[in-house]
């Protein structure tokens, strides 16, 4: 898992080319002014989903795991907590789950080995604008 800001001047580590391509897409658009929907970046290998989500208490949000895609989750507006834990093969129960607080401009990269719980309320529940860029694991 990686957590950072889209506004960071320079990344201190080399990221996979596909992740860099996703970040370039995120930097180039104002998602608060875009229509919700799916946007192709590189066919079905890299694409973005723009949507509004309602945050809820963590215990009301389900855990997610993906085998075929990595997620680059970007917060365009609002506040959100994201839970994460390593995949132990029992992701119906979050063991040793940690949380990060996202604000506009924050992004998280969740790889297939990362179990994650998005759209958790940070304070009061609210509507947030999110972008999730899906990257096929064959590109990583």
Steps between C-alpha positions, in 0.01 A plus 500: 500500500613854424348820642604846387383831354453571132655840577835357614774671300699184440460134582794361694449149365462355155142397441388252236440668164129416515466674838683805362256503207206493744650786702556706183130453418400607852720811484358605163129517592265692729270217607265731687388627158484166318198279459501172691590206279775284359792661317744294293868570554645189336202288395396241758854489642480845664175689545348746743164492673374840618216486753344648811491285813336535839740443785375287788638373829772242432299214646234565231747487210615173350855388444622471142763293328583485130700233321514637145542873564685734730304805616630855497239674715492879480289739705382804301274650769391430857669300778540126519660233715634191327569177685768259388651172611715231337318213330514207740249299300224593745394841378145468628656597835751786511794390712724783621319753280655848483342820369624799306326837469460631146433859400467643148813424302590183693544175316544141611628208296357168612666196347332156482662398829341800677154458649337841521184666634419824312245775568513491878379817670760741635282677751145542371392294196506701177497476123849480351615511138737213430696373208619141493751417230510127433835359383522146367749300704662381176643854469664496844 
